[in-house]
Coordinates of C-alpha atoms in Angstrom, one line a residue:
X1 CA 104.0 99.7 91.8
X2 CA 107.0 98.5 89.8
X3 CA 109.9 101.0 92.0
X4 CA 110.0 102.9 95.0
X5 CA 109.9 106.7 94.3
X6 CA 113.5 108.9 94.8
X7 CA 113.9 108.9 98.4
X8 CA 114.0 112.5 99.9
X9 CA 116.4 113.9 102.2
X10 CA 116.5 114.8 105.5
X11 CA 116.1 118.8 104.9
X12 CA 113.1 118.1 102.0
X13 CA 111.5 116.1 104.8
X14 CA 111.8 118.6 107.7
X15 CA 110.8 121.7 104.9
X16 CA 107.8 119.4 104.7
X17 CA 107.1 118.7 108.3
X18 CA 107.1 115.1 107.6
X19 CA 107.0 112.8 111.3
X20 CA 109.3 110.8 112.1
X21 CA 107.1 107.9 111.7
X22 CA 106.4 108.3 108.1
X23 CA 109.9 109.2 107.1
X24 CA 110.6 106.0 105.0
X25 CA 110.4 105.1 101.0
X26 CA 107.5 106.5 100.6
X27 CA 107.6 109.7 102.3
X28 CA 108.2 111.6 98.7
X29 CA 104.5 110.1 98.4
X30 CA 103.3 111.7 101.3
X31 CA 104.6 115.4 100.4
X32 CA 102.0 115.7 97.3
X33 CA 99.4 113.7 99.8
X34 CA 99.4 116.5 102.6
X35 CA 100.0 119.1 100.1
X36 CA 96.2 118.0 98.8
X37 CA 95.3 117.7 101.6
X38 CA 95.8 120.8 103.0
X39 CA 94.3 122.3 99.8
X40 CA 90.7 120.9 100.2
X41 CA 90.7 120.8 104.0
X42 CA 90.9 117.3 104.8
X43 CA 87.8 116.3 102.9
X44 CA 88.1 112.5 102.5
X45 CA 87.1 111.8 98.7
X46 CA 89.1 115.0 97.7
X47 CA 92.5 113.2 97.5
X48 CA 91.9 109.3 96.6
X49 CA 94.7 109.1 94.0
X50 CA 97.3 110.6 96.0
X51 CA 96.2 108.4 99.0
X52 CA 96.2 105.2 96.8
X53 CA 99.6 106.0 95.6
X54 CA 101.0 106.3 99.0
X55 CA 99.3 103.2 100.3
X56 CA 100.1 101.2 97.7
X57 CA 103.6 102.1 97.9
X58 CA 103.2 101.5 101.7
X59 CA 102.1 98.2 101.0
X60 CA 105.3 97.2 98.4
X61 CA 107.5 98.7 100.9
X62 CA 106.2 96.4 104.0
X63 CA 106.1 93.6 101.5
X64 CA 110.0 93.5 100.2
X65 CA 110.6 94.1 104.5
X66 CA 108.9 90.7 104.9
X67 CA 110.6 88.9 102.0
X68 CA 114.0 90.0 102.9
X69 CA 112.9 88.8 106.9
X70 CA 112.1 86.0 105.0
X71 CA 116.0 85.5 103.7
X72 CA 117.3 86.3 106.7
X73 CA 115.6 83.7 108.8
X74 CA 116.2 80.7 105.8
X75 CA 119.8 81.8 105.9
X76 CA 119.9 81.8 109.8
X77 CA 117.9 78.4 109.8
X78 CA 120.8 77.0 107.1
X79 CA 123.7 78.0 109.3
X80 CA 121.9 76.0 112.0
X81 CA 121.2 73.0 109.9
X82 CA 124.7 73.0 108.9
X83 CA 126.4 73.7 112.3
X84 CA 124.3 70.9 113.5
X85 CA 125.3 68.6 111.0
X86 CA 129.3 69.7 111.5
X87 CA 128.6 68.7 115.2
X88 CA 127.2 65.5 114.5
X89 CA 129.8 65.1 112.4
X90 CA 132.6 65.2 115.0
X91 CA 130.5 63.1 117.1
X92 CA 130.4 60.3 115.2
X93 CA 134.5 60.9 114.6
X94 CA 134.9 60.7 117.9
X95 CA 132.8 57.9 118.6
X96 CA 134.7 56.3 116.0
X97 CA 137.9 56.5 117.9

């Protein structure tokens, strides 16, 4: 999946009856989902493309969570690795004295 879908708003997602839980990126996947769902009464095969779309979709959205976790924690681990460096810095000034 190259881009997220349009996200929905709050009212599309309550007409829908969407949970809580599944009100994310991919919840404008979800609505055509159910909506098939509904339709053939929950029988398993009857939907596959809808359910691949929204799992797939689930799947790019929990991956670009992790990579920007990812950034995050380098950028935290670079402040650290400079702050400790700044510290040892003024030690050695200080021992210098």
């Amino acid at each position: 999946m190259a881009e997220f879908p349009p996200l929905l708003s709050q009212e599309d997602m309550k007409k829908n009856k969407i949970l809580l839980a599944y009100r994310d990126r991919c919840a404008a996947l979800l609505v055509p989902l159910n909506e098939c769902r509904k339709k053939n009464y929950y029988m398993p095969w009857a939907c596959g493309h809808e359910r691949h779309e929204y799992e797939m979709c689930e799947v790019a959205d929990f991956q670009r969570r992790v990579k920007a976790m990812d950034k995050l924690k380098a950028e935290k681990r670079e402040q650290a690795a400079a702050a400790a460096a700044a510290a040892a810095a003024a030690a050695a000034a200080e021992e210098s004295k």
